[in-house]
XYZ file of C-alpha atoms in Angstrom:
696
model
C -47.414 33.109 9.746
C -45.641 31.211 6.894
C -44.900 28.166 6.327
C -41.419 27.476 4.898
C -40.435 23.964 3.181
C -38.845 22.839 -0.106
C -39.654 20.550 -2.417
C -37.301 19.003 -5.630
C -37.333 21.795 -7.420
C -37.276 25.460 -4.862
C -37.728 26.481 -1.716
C -40.888 26.857 -0.811
C -43.492 29.606 1.052
C -46.673 28.691 2.194
C -46.522 25.955 -0.552
C -45.463 28.411 -3.465
C -42.047 27.845 -4.900
C -39.554 30.931 -4.802
C -36.301 31.847 -7.173
C -33.688 32.725 -4.370
C -31.128 35.356 -5.102
C -29.177 36.311 -2.230
C -25.961 37.863 -1.106
C -24.050 38.200 1.357
C -23.445 41.239 3.892
C -21.941 39.905 7.402
C -22.949 42.334 10.057
C -19.691 42.596 11.975
C -17.768 43.594 8.644
C -19.715 47.129 8.610
C -21.300 49.238 10.946
C -25.137 49.931 11.568
C -25.644 52.809 10.065
C -24.300 50.946 6.602
C -26.928 48.522 7.205
C -29.641 50.153 5.066
C -28.267 51.530 2.534
C -26.403 47.990 1.828
C -29.735 46.558 1.645
C -31.477 48.799 -0.069
C -28.659 48.512 -3.029
C -28.740 44.535 -2.650
C -32.690 45.040 -3.036
C -32.065 47.330 -6.167
C -29.758 44.979 -7.859
C -32.653 42.484 -7.796
C -31.557 40.457 -4.681
C -34.825 38.800 -2.671
C -32.443 37.741 0.489
C -29.734 38.578 2.295
C -26.891 36.040 3.930
C -24.966 36.406 7.187
C -22.298 34.203 8.886
C -23.067 34.236 12.902
C -20.047 35.382 14.681
C -19.534 33.220 17.837
C -15.625 34.557 18.263
C -17.110 37.967 18.453
C -20.357 37.684 20.571
C -18.938 35.731 23.349
C -15.238 36.760 23.442
C -14.755 35.464 27.310
C -16.741 32.673 28.208
C -20.703 33.541 29.557
C -20.134 36.922 28.436
C -22.139 38.107 25.294
C -22.215 41.481 23.162
C -24.552 41.656 20.921
C -24.065 45.984 20.624
C -22.783 47.978 17.789
C -21.786 46.129 14.896
C -23.248 42.999 16.845
C -26.345 43.950 17.118
C -27.563 41.117 15.165
C -31.264 41.996 15.353
C -31.199 44.757 14.702
C -29.417 43.504 11.170
C -32.516 41.274 10.619
C -34.916 44.063 11.691
C -33.542 45.873 8.472
C -33.861 42.975 6.364
C -37.595 42.807 7.564
C -38.361 46.233 7.022
C -37.317 46.194 3.375
C -38.983 42.859 2.649
C -35.801 40.837 2.098
C -35.219 36.866 3.025
C -32.652 36.065 5.522
C -30.297 32.789 5.264
C -28.804 32.855 8.580
C -25.518 30.768 8.587
C -25.031 29.795 12.644
C -22.392 27.273 11.851
C -20.983 27.877 14.852
C -17.942 26.948 12.990
C -18.175 29.426 9.856
C -14.853 29.366 8.542
C -15.229 32.873 6.924
C -11.624 34.103 7.106
C -12.578 35.443 10.380
C -10.435 34.460 13.600
C -10.366 30.956 14.289
C -13.144 30.394 12.433
C -15.691 31.813 14.223
C -14.579 29.969 17.194
C -13.808 31.979 20.506
C -10.026 31.793 21.258
C -10.820 30.661 24.952
C -12.316 27.233 23.495
C -8.673 25.904 23.221
C -8.547 26.275 27.065
C -11.365 23.817 28.026
C -9.577 20.664 29.338
C -10.084 17.859 26.797
C -11.533 19.881 23.663
C -10.891 18.655 20.419
C -12.917 20.881 17.576
C -15.595 19.676 15.304
C -15.605 16.286 16.364
C -17.789 13.930 18.620
C -15.738 15.580 21.668
C -18.014 16.382 24.461
C -16.536 19.635 25.657
C -16.745 20.681 22.457
C -20.629 19.680 21.794
C -21.021 20.846 25.569
C -19.799 24.481 24.310
C -21.618 24.319 20.842
C -24.809 23.821 21.725
C -24.924 26.152 24.584
C -23.962 28.679 22.169
C -26.564 27.801 19.590
C -29.315 27.290 22.017
C -28.551 30.979 22.918
C -28.170 32.369 19.556
C -31.283 30.557 18.518
C -33.841 31.744 21.667
C -32.168 35.280 21.097
C -33.334 34.951 17.272
C -36.517 33.324 17.392
C -38.198 35.960 16.647
C -37.023 36.706 13.797
C -37.636 32.887 12.114
C -39.884 32.920 9.496
C -42.216 30.652 11.904
C -42.773 33.315 14.132
C -43.178 35.896 11.493
C -39.985 36.940 10.769
C -36.995 37.275 7.394
C -35.374 34.077 8.407
C -36.072 31.183 6.332
C -33.299 29.247 6.189
C -30.866 28.057 9.289
C -27.335 26.890 8.501
C -25.731 24.411 11.098
C -21.868 23.825 11.138
C -19.776 24.675 7.776
C -17.706 23.152 4.769
C -17.520 19.460 7.003
C -16.453 17.994 3.853
C -13.432 19.922 3.459
C -12.445 17.969 6.694
C -14.724 14.760 7.298
C -11.771 11.994 6.005
C -9.985 13.043 9.076
C -12.374 12.190 11.409
C -14.174 9.301 10.203
C -16.920 7.445 12.461
C -15.924 10.133 14.913
C -17.061 13.039 12.462
C -20.108 11.188 11.240
C -21.548 10.935 15.016
C -20.817 14.460 15.443
C -22.737 15.484 12.305
C -25.707 13.363 13.279
C -25.416 14.444 16.914
C -25.423 18.208 15.796
C -28.222 17.790 13.497
C -30.545 16.009 16.222
C -29.555 19.245 18.441
C -30.517 21.389 15.430
C -33.580 19.683 14.723
C -34.828 20.032 18.860
C -34.324 23.972 18.758
C -37.513 23.796 16.561
C -36.548 26.610 14.745
C -39.636 26.220 12.061
C -37.507 26.466 8.941
C -35.360 24.479 7.081
C -31.719 23.271 8.135
C -28.934 23.090 5.413
C -25.150 22.459 5.492
C -22.817 23.590 2.745
C -20.610 21.079 1.218
C -20.625 18.481 3.364
C -23.754 17.453 4.805
C -26.079 14.718 7.010
C -29.584 13.182 6.980
C -31.854 15.764 7.713
C -30.534 18.929 5.951
C -30.099 20.310 2.405
C -26.748 20.160 1.452
C -25.877 23.321 -0.451
C -22.916 23.952 -2.845
C -19.917 26.081 -2.915
C -17.703 26.965 -5.723
C -16.752 29.147 -8.310
C -19.229 27.308 -11.078
C -21.695 24.951 -9.676
C -23.264 23.966 -12.842
C -20.277 21.038 -13.181
C -22.054 19.756 -9.781
C -25.699 19.685 -10.192
C -25.950 15.995 -12.669
C -23.937 14.480 -9.177
C -26.332 16.378 -6.562
C -29.756 15.473 -8.218
C -28.764 12.107 -8.416
C -27.358 11.803 -4.441
C -30.897 14.351 -3.687
C -33.580 14.092 -5.814
C -36.045 14.871 -3.780
C -34.166 18.366 -2.656
C -33.330 21.826 -4.688
C -29.983 22.688 -5.632
C -28.995 25.634 -3.437
C -25.390 27.348 -4.196
C -24.645 28.560 -0.949
C -21.395 30.200 -1.970
C -20.800 31.525 -5.220
C -17.763 33.294 -5.152
C -17.756 36.861 -7.026
C -14.315 37.001 -6.420
C -11.592 36.044 -3.332
C -10.213 37.404 -0.123
C -6.622 39.386 -0.319
C -3.657 37.856 2.034
C -0.917 40.263 3.330
C 2.207 39.906 0.580
C 0.104 38.739 -2.049
C -1.155 40.460 -4.936
C -5.163 40.971 -5.302
C -7.346 38.692 -6.036
C -10.106 39.781 -9.081
C -12.764 37.970 -11.041
C -14.285 39.962 -13.985
C -17.948 40.847 -13.857
C -18.897 38.693 -17.126
C -17.155 35.578 -15.678
C -19.546 35.879 -12.557
C -22.546 36.583 -14.206
C -21.741 33.519 -16.919
C -21.859 31.387 -13.747
C -24.462 32.908 -12.347
C -26.802 32.056 -15.332
C -25.292 28.810 -16.213
C -26.274 27.898 -12.404
C -29.955 28.734 -13.413
C -29.793 27.059 -17.131
C -28.816 23.765 -15.430
C -31.480 23.716 -13.098
C -30.272 25.469 -9.566
C -33.099 27.834 -8.113
C -31.407 29.193 -5.270
C -28.009 31.023 -5.003
C -26.186 33.396 -2.934
C -23.310 35.440 -3.632
C -20.401 35.472 -0.914
C -19.216 38.006 -1.200
C -22.016 40.490 -1.982
C -20.404 42.929 0.330
C -17.456 41.798 2.081
C -16.443 44.904 4.053
C -14.089 44.611 6.548
C -12.117 42.880 8.946
C -11.952 45.542 12.075
C -9.881 45.383 14.860
C -8.153 41.983 14.861
C -11.180 40.012 13.736
C -9.511 38.608 10.587
C -8.179 34.738 10.363
C -4.630 33.840 9.984
C -2.405 36.241 7.330
C -5.971 38.239 6.166
C -6.068 41.886 4.917
C -8.126 44.083 7.030
C -10.083 44.866 3.850
C -12.325 41.924 3.178
C -13.537 43.466 -0.135
C -13.342 40.176 -2.083
C -13.608 41.991 -5.002
C -17.732 42.157 -3.989
C -20.780 43.660 -5.948
C -20.999 46.160 -3.317
C -16.714 47.434 -2.227
C -15.449 47.770 0.493
C -16.937 50.938 1.528
C -20.428 49.639 0.123
C -20.495 51.494 -3.123
C -21.944 50.039 -6.518
C -19.270 48.359 -8.890
C -19.656 47.562 -12.196
C -19.909 44.162 -11.290
C -23.557 45.006 -9.144
C -24.884 46.485 -12.367
C -23.876 43.969 -14.645
C -25.557 41.135 -12.693
C -28.532 43.459 -11.530
C -29.095 43.019 -15.548
C -28.904 39.280 -14.753
C -31.070 39.416 -11.967
C -33.795 41.281 -12.821
C -34.427 38.777 -15.807
C -34.427 36.208 -13.829
C -37.042 37.598 -11.594
C -38.998 38.357 -14.151
C -39.087 34.981 -15.103
C -38.737 33.307 -11.884
C -42.091 31.546 -11.970
C -41.186 30.004 -15.501
C -38.169 28.627 -13.768
C -39.583 27.025 -10.492
C -42.658 25.762 -12.022
C -40.730 24.000 -14.994
C -38.702 21.012 -14.626
C -35.173 20.917 -14.776
C -34.640 21.405 -18.183
C -32.328 18.892 -20.234
C -29.699 20.214 -22.454
C -29.802 20.611 -26.027
C -26.722 20.171 -27.912
C -25.837 22.786 -29.858
C -22.292 22.082 -31.040
C -19.581 21.302 -29.435
C -19.169 22.734 -25.930
C -22.519 25.147 -26.480
C -26.037 23.682 -25.524
C -29.364 25.265 -25.393
C -31.544 24.974 -21.809
C -35.774 25.889 -22.095
C -37.590 26.724 -19.467
C -41.557 26.965 -20.187
C -44.412 27.443 -17.816
C -47.583 29.272 -18.214
C -47.217 30.347 -22.103
C -43.879 31.911 -21.214
C -40.463 30.909 -21.997
C -36.856 31.675 -20.954
C -34.001 30.056 -22.799
C -30.278 29.606 -21.799
C -27.498 29.528 -24.853
C -24.851 28.819 -23.167
C -20.989 28.391 -24.503
C -18.848 26.699 -21.608
C -15.754 26.666 -24.016
C -12.469 28.816 -24.292
C -13.573 30.117 -28.018
C -16.366 32.366 -29.646
C -18.826 30.665 -31.829
C -21.873 31.108 -33.836
C -25.184 29.035 -33.515
C -28.291 28.889 -34.988
C -31.443 28.793 -32.501
C -34.764 28.584 -33.754
C -33.939 30.104 -37.096
C -31.668 32.680 -35.869
C -27.962 33.382 -35.696
C -26.474 34.094 -32.480
C -22.677 35.362 -31.798
C -21.553 33.078 -28.199
C -18.563 34.383 -26.595
C -16.278 32.080 -24.954
C -17.665 31.247 -21.474
C -21.090 33.356 -22.105
C -24.861 32.476 -21.555
C -27.139 34.389 -24.120
C -30.851 34.513 -22.415
C -33.734 34.824 -24.331
C -36.922 35.590 -23.115
C -40.468 35.050 -25.029
C -38.252 34.763 -28.409
C -36.380 38.176 -27.429
C -33.012 37.833 -26.443
C -32.277 39.989 -23.607
C -28.902 40.234 -23.028
C -25.500 37.955 -23.176
C -23.413 37.513 -20.124
C -20.283 38.473 -22.031
C -21.190 41.911 -22.624
C -21.201 44.643 -20.509
C -23.002 48.220 -21.207
C -20.970 50.899 -21.423
C -23.494 52.777 -18.908
C -23.074 49.838 -16.565
C -19.215 50.626 -15.999
C -18.187 52.371 -12.799
C -14.035 53.968 -12.510
C -13.734 54.421 -8.774
C -10.485 56.504 -7.337
C -9.054 57.219 -3.681
C -8.874 60.824 -3.919
C -7.282 63.375 -1.382
C -8.960 64.734 1.374
C -9.434 67.824 3.174
C -8.635 68.678 5.568
C -4.956 67.712 6.570
C -3.841 65.638 9.528
C -1.979 67.716 12.020
C 1.671 67.343 12.799
C 2.380 63.711 14.621
C 3.292 63.191 17.850
C 5.304 60.169 19.184
C 6.256 57.789 21.726
C 8.582 54.933 21.785
C 7.460 51.506 22.822
C 9.903 50.668 25.568
C 11.079 47.135 25.356
C 10.966 44.922 28.241
C 12.747 44.947 31.867
C 13.112 44.577 35.079
C 11.685 47.731 36.105
C 8.560 46.831 34.033
C 8.226 43.343 35.781
C 6.388 44.588 38.918
C 3.733 46.015 36.755
C 3.182 43.404 34.172
C 5.140 40.207 35.616
C 7.000 38.271 32.942
C 6.539 34.230 32.850
C 9.675 32.834 33.737
C 10.577 29.686 31.690
C 13.660 27.366 31.062
C 12.595 27.022 27.642
C 10.178 29.381 25.296
C 6.394 28.367 25.121
C 3.579 29.825 22.882
C 1.949 32.897 23.574
C -1.252 32.060 23.793
C -1.816 30.968 27.159
C -0.375 34.137 28.149
C -1.803 36.092 25.887
C -5.374 34.967 25.287
C -5.663 36.142 21.822
C -6.562 39.331 23.317
C -2.885 40.925 21.959
C -1.391 40.373 18.765
C 2.070 40.623 20.833
C 4.891 38.648 23.176
C 8.374 39.344 24.171
C 10.761 36.906 24.718
C 13.993 37.958 26.552
C 17.043 36.355 27.271
C 20.565 37.004 27.602
C 22.950 35.371 24.950
C 26.653 34.357 25.906
C 28.131 34.075 22.738
C 31.953 32.116 22.844
C 34.690 33.372 20.809
C 34.580 30.851 18.337
C 30.777 31.398 17.789
C 31.091 35.071 17.046
C 31.241 36.909 13.681
C 28.479 36.386 11.111
C 25.882 33.700 10.973
C 22.359 32.544 11.007
C 20.124 32.627 13.941
C 17.201 29.913 13.806
C 14.060 30.056 15.183
C 12.561 26.727 15.138
C 9.122 26.814 16.080
C 7.682 30.410 15.667
C 4.965 32.313 14.419
C 4.362 34.615 12.756
C 5.956 37.647 12.220
C 9.212 38.020 14.367
C 11.171 41.197 15.239
C 14.670 40.663 16.504
C 16.637 42.971 18.988
C 19.769 42.416 20.155
C 21.070 44.546 22.458
C 18.058 47.126 22.458
C 18.886 47.817 18.523
C 16.338 46.566 16.044
C 18.260 44.081 13.892
C 15.934 41.566 11.731
C 12.291 41.157 11.410
C 10.307 38.595 9.107
C 9.844 39.493 5.120
C 6.550 38.701 3.657
C 4.925 36.537 1.762
C 4.417 34.047 4.820
C 2.333 30.859 3.248
C -1.712 30.578 4.247
C -1.214 26.648 5.413
C 1.602 25.285 6.933
C 2.314 21.989 8.712
C 2.848 21.742 12.146
C 4.698 18.200 11.756
C 6.950 19.656 9.220
C 9.893 21.889 11.268
C 10.515 24.296 8.375
C 7.014 25.414 8.223
C 7.321 27.419 11.383
C 11.295 27.644 11.473
C 12.538 31.520 10.631
C 16.460 32.731 9.831
C 18.123 35.840 10.077
C 21.631 36.804 8.867
C 23.479 38.557 12.008
C 26.274 39.318 13.199
C 27.240 38.648 17.434
C 30.844 39.811 18.728
C 32.024 37.721 21.435
C 30.499 38.359 25.200
C 27.178 38.809 26.391
C 24.422 40.122 24.548
C 20.258 40.839 25.179
C 18.076 39.298 22.661
C 14.537 40.292 22.228
C 11.921 39.092 20.107
C 8.932 40.587 19.733
C 6.223 37.845 18.342
C 3.182 39.211 16.420
C 0.091 37.016 15.683
C -1.597 37.903 12.118
C -4.630 35.630 13.226
C -5.667 32.399 14.212
C -6.140 29.813 11.662
C -9.536 28.820 9.936
C -9.520 25.613 9.843
C -7.332 21.947 10.476
C -5.785 22.120 6.725
C -3.710 25.192 7.981
C -1.776 23.266 10.596
C -1.123 20.262 8.026
C -4.669 18.828 9.327
C -3.914 19.065 12.978
C -6.927 19.902 15.031
C -7.628 23.628 15.423
C -6.819 23.565 19.268
C -3.127 23.053 18.235
C -2.854 26.643 16.929
C 0.263 28.221 18.504
C 1.693 31.534 18.384
C 4.798 32.929 19.580
C 8.142 31.029 19.938
C 8.034 27.585 21.746
C 10.600 25.747 19.582
C 14.478 26.067 19.893
C 17.137 28.927 19.352
C 19.934 27.813 16.886
C 22.954 30.392 16.349
C 25.350 29.283 13.663
C 24.030 25.897 13.768
C 24.348 24.989 17.713
C 21.379 24.870 19.905
C 21.570 27.367 22.706
C 19.645 26.385 25.786
C 18.827 29.780 27.392
C 16.183 30.569 30.286
C 13.652 32.834 29.205
C 11.250 35.780 30.261
C 8.040 35.512 28.225
C 6.014 39.099 28.610
C 2.260 39.459 26.971
C 1.019 42.681 25.450
C 2.588 46.326 24.680
C 3.400 48.979 27.675
C 1.455 50.922 25.011
C -1.422 48.377 25.019
C -1.474 48.004 28.660
C -1.918 51.752 29.489
C -4.396 51.865 26.352
C -2.501 54.722 24.641
C -4.267 54.723 21.754
C -7.745 55.773 23.771
C -7.571 57.804 26.899
C -4.204 56.212 28.265
C -2.647 58.460 25.278
C -3.084 61.577 28.019
C -0.898 60.156 30.374
C 2.171 59.845 28.300
C 4.719 62.612 27.169
C 4.156 62.877 23.498
C 7.368 64.252 21.575
C 6.878 66.712 18.335
C 10.099 66.330 16.819
C 9.200 64.213 13.887
C 12.640 64.037 12.210
C 13.762 62.408 15.854
C 11.738 59.399 15.369
C 11.386 59.111 11.298
C 11.943 55.316 10.476
C 12.268 54.580 14.223
C 10.671 50.802 14.910
C 7.983 50.327 17.968
C 7.189 53.580 17.878
C 3.446 54.973 18.544
C 2.356 58.142 16.360
C -0.880 60.276 17.423
C -1.964 62.873 14.897
C -5.995 64.757 14.866
C -8.025 66.062 12.193
C -11.239 67.525 12.059
C -14.492 66.111 10.486
C -14.477 66.362 6.804
C -17.267 67.681 4.802
C -17.726 64.726 2.554
C -20.073 62.363 2.683
C -18.109 59.998 0.750
C -16.602 56.818 2.375
C -13.574 57.899 4.729
C -10.307 56.059 3.933
C -6.795 56.194 5.149
C -3.781 56.171 2.826
C -0.970 54.338 4.984
C 1.864 55.290 2.348
C 5.198 55.359 4.118
C 4.184 53.181 7.092
C 5.322 49.374 7.345
C 3.604 47.375 9.691
C 1.353 47.878 12.937
C -2.139 48.329 14.121
C -4.474 51.889 13.856
C -6.740 52.967 15.817
C -10.003 56.183 15.298
C -11.170 57.413 18.590
C -10.176 54.829 20.915
C -11.692 52.137 18.193
C -9.462 49.484 16.337
C -9.350 49.973 12.347
C -7.513 46.951 11.901
C -3.954 45.786 11.600
C -2.297 47.063 8.758
C 1.059 46.444 6.832
C 2.308 47.673 3.443
C 3.393 43.981 2.419
C 4.212 44.152 -1.165
C 2.107 41.651 -3.207
C 4.898 39.453 -4.455
C 3.360 35.633 -3.353
C 1.609 33.512 -5.854
C -1.421 32.360 -6.022
C -2.736 28.547 -5.538
C -3.096 27.213 -9.062
C -6.941 26.272 -8.764
C -7.737 29.806 -7.896
C -6.887 30.748 -11.376
C -10.018 29.067 -13.290
C -11.799 32.088 -11.714
C -9.660 34.573 -10.581
C -6.745 36.559 -11.809
C -3.918 38.250 -9.446
C -3.724 42.224 -9.800
C -1.358 44.441 -8.093
C 1.941 42.456 -8.175
C 4.662 44.436 -6.922
C 2.718 47.132 -5.021
C 1.173 46.639 -1.125
C -1.359 44.649 -0.750
C -2.962 47.159 1.314
C -2.521 50.866 1.432
C -5.662 52.025 2.091
C -7.607 51.386 5.475
C -11.713 52.373 5.695
C -12.561 55.281 8.436
C -16.118 54.492 9.470
C -18.100 57.340 9.279
C -20.363 56.357 12.315
C -16.904 56.207 14.567
C -15.865 59.695 13.441
C -16.611 63.034 15.744
C -16.206 66.665 14.636
C -12.436 66.575 16.334
C -10.879 62.904 15.908
C -7.633 61.159 17.054
C -5.745 59.037 14.711
C -3.076 56.392 16.622
C -1.025 54.113 14.669
C 1.497 51.835 16.233
C 4.206 51.013 14.216
C 6.228 47.917 14.411
C 9.285 48.077 11.821
C 9.577 51.852 11.434
C 7.695 54.746 8.760
C 7.534 57.701 7.688
C 3.750 59.396 8.802
C 4.088 62.622 7.160
C 3.213 60.744 4.011
C 0.205 59.245 5.937
C -2.913 61.280 4.203
C -6.810 61.192 4.381
C -8.522 60.259 1.243
C -12.468 59.364 0.057
C -13.454 57.091 -2.230
C -14.577 58.830 -4.851
C-alpha cells in the first residue's frame, strides 16, 4: 500500500514528491449520476485530486440516525475518484463552515445539555468524537494506507477565525482533537486550514496565497505550502448581486503561488453545485455556483479551459517544481520578478507582474510584455502562456434556453392560517411571551407561526410602526387574516445578538381601535455557519423566529401567544403523497398574487440531455419540490446589497438590480417520464410566468 508523507517541499507518495492540483466537489451538492462526469472533466482540465468536505449535518440529521444514501453516498463518491485514478483530500471537520447549514454541525447539538460548540467542552467533544470515529471507520478502506485514494485528511476548519475568543480553552480543544485524530491511525497526514496545532500541516485559505508564503515557511520550515482554498469566485447571498472573478485573475493567483514555492493547491470551489433542500446556511442562495470553473450544472466554463492550459504546463513541469528548492525572486523592475526552477536539464520560469500597470521587461535577451497582475510561464526557454491572455477557443458563452414541453396549467391550494380547529392535530405552544422557534421546529422546517390578540385602545389607533424586537429571519405579518407586510431584502449576513437593532424589524401599519388578530409567520433562511455571524457569540446561541418584544407606536404590548411549528401543507406532505388528499383548485386568476399559496403543475420529461432548469420569474419567495424532492428555497430578491469591501480585491458584483437567483436546477436523476412540480409561495406570485429551460 502506498505510504503518504511530506517533506519541506511537497506531499510524498512512497517517498516521491508530487505536485497537487485539486478541485473541490461536494458530493451532496450534486447527484451521484453527475459525479463521474464532474471528475472526468476535472481530470481533463489537469487536476490530479478531488477535495470534499464531509457533511455531518446531513449524515446525522437526527441523533444516532445515520444516512449514507443517494447524494450522501460518500463511499460511492470515493470509489468514483479511485476508478479515475484521482487522489482525494477528505476534509472531515466535522465543523466545515462551507456555507452549509450550521457550518456542518447537526442542529440537534443545540439541545445537548451544557454544550458549547468548538471549544474545550465535554458534551461537544463527546458528540464530535463519536461522529469522527464512526466516519473514519466507514471510509477506512479508502485511505491510501489501505489502498484507497484519500491522501490527506482534515480535522476542524478555519479555527483561526475564532481562536482569539476561546484563548486557552481553544488551545486545549485543538490539542485534544489532534490527539483524537492521530489515535484513529488513518495512515495519512492530517491538515488544518487557517489555524493549526502541533501534529498537523497548517494550510492556507485566500484569494492570493503568494504574499503569505514567506511567513508560512518561516513558521513551518519543515512543511510544504498547501493552499486548501483558492477561491475562484465567491458565494451568493439573497438580495445581493452575484460575485464574479475573472479567469485571468484566478490563473494569475494560481501561477503566482507556484512561482513563490507552493506545491499543492485546491480550488474552492471547482464545482460548487446546489444547496438542495434547506441545506444552505443563513442567507445562502440555493445555487452554490461560486463562479467556479465547472458551473452549477457541471458544465465547463471559460475559466475551466483557461485554467486547464495552466494546469497542463504545471503538470508537465511538476518534477522540475517539486525537486527544486523554493526559488528566490530575481527583481526585474518595480513589482516585477522572475522565479526560476531547474531540475534534470529542464527549467520553468515565472515572470510575475504584481503591479496594476502593464510593463515591458528584458529577460535572458528577450523582451516580454507583462500585463498587470499576470504571470508569463517560460518552459525550457519557450514562452508557454501568459495568465492574462485567454485564448479565443477557450471562451464559452452559455444561456438559459426555453424548453419543451410546457408546464401544464397550475392548480392551487391556500395554506390556512392556524386556528383553534388546527389545535387538535398540531397543538400549539402556549406562552406568556414569544419564544424563539428552534426548540419547536428543531430546524426541520423554516416556518413558525406566532398568533395573538391585540386590543388597540382609542389613543393607540391609526397609522404607526409595529416593531418586533428580537426576530429572525424573514417575517410575514397578517392582521385579521389579511397579509399586510413582509421583510424587505437585503438582510445583513453578519448580525450581533448583543445589539438589539441587529434583530429588530419595523413595519408601517394602520390599526383601528378594537380587537385584532395578529399572525406572524417567521421564515428561517438557514442557520449560521460561525460565531462571527452572531457578534462572536457561540453558535449554540443561534436563534430563529420571534423571542423579543412587540412594540406598537413606541408602547410595548404584553400579550399571550400561541406558537405553531410548520405549515399545514408540510404536515400533510402536500408536495408529495399528501397532494392527493386536498382539493386543488384550477381558477388561477382567483389566486394569482395570493400569499401563502401552494401551486402544483406537471410536465413530461423533456427530450434534451442538457441540464434542466426552472425559471421562477413571476414568483416571490418560497420552497420548490420536484416529484416530492426538495429543490431548495427560492427567493426572487433583487440584488441591491453591497458586497463587503475586502471581497473587491478579487471579485466584482454582477447583476445589480436583478434577482439574485431566478433559475433553479432540476437534476436529471430526479426526473420521471411524468413529473410533478410543487411550489409554496409565501408572498404572492404569478405562476403563469414560470418556465422550463435548459442550460445551453
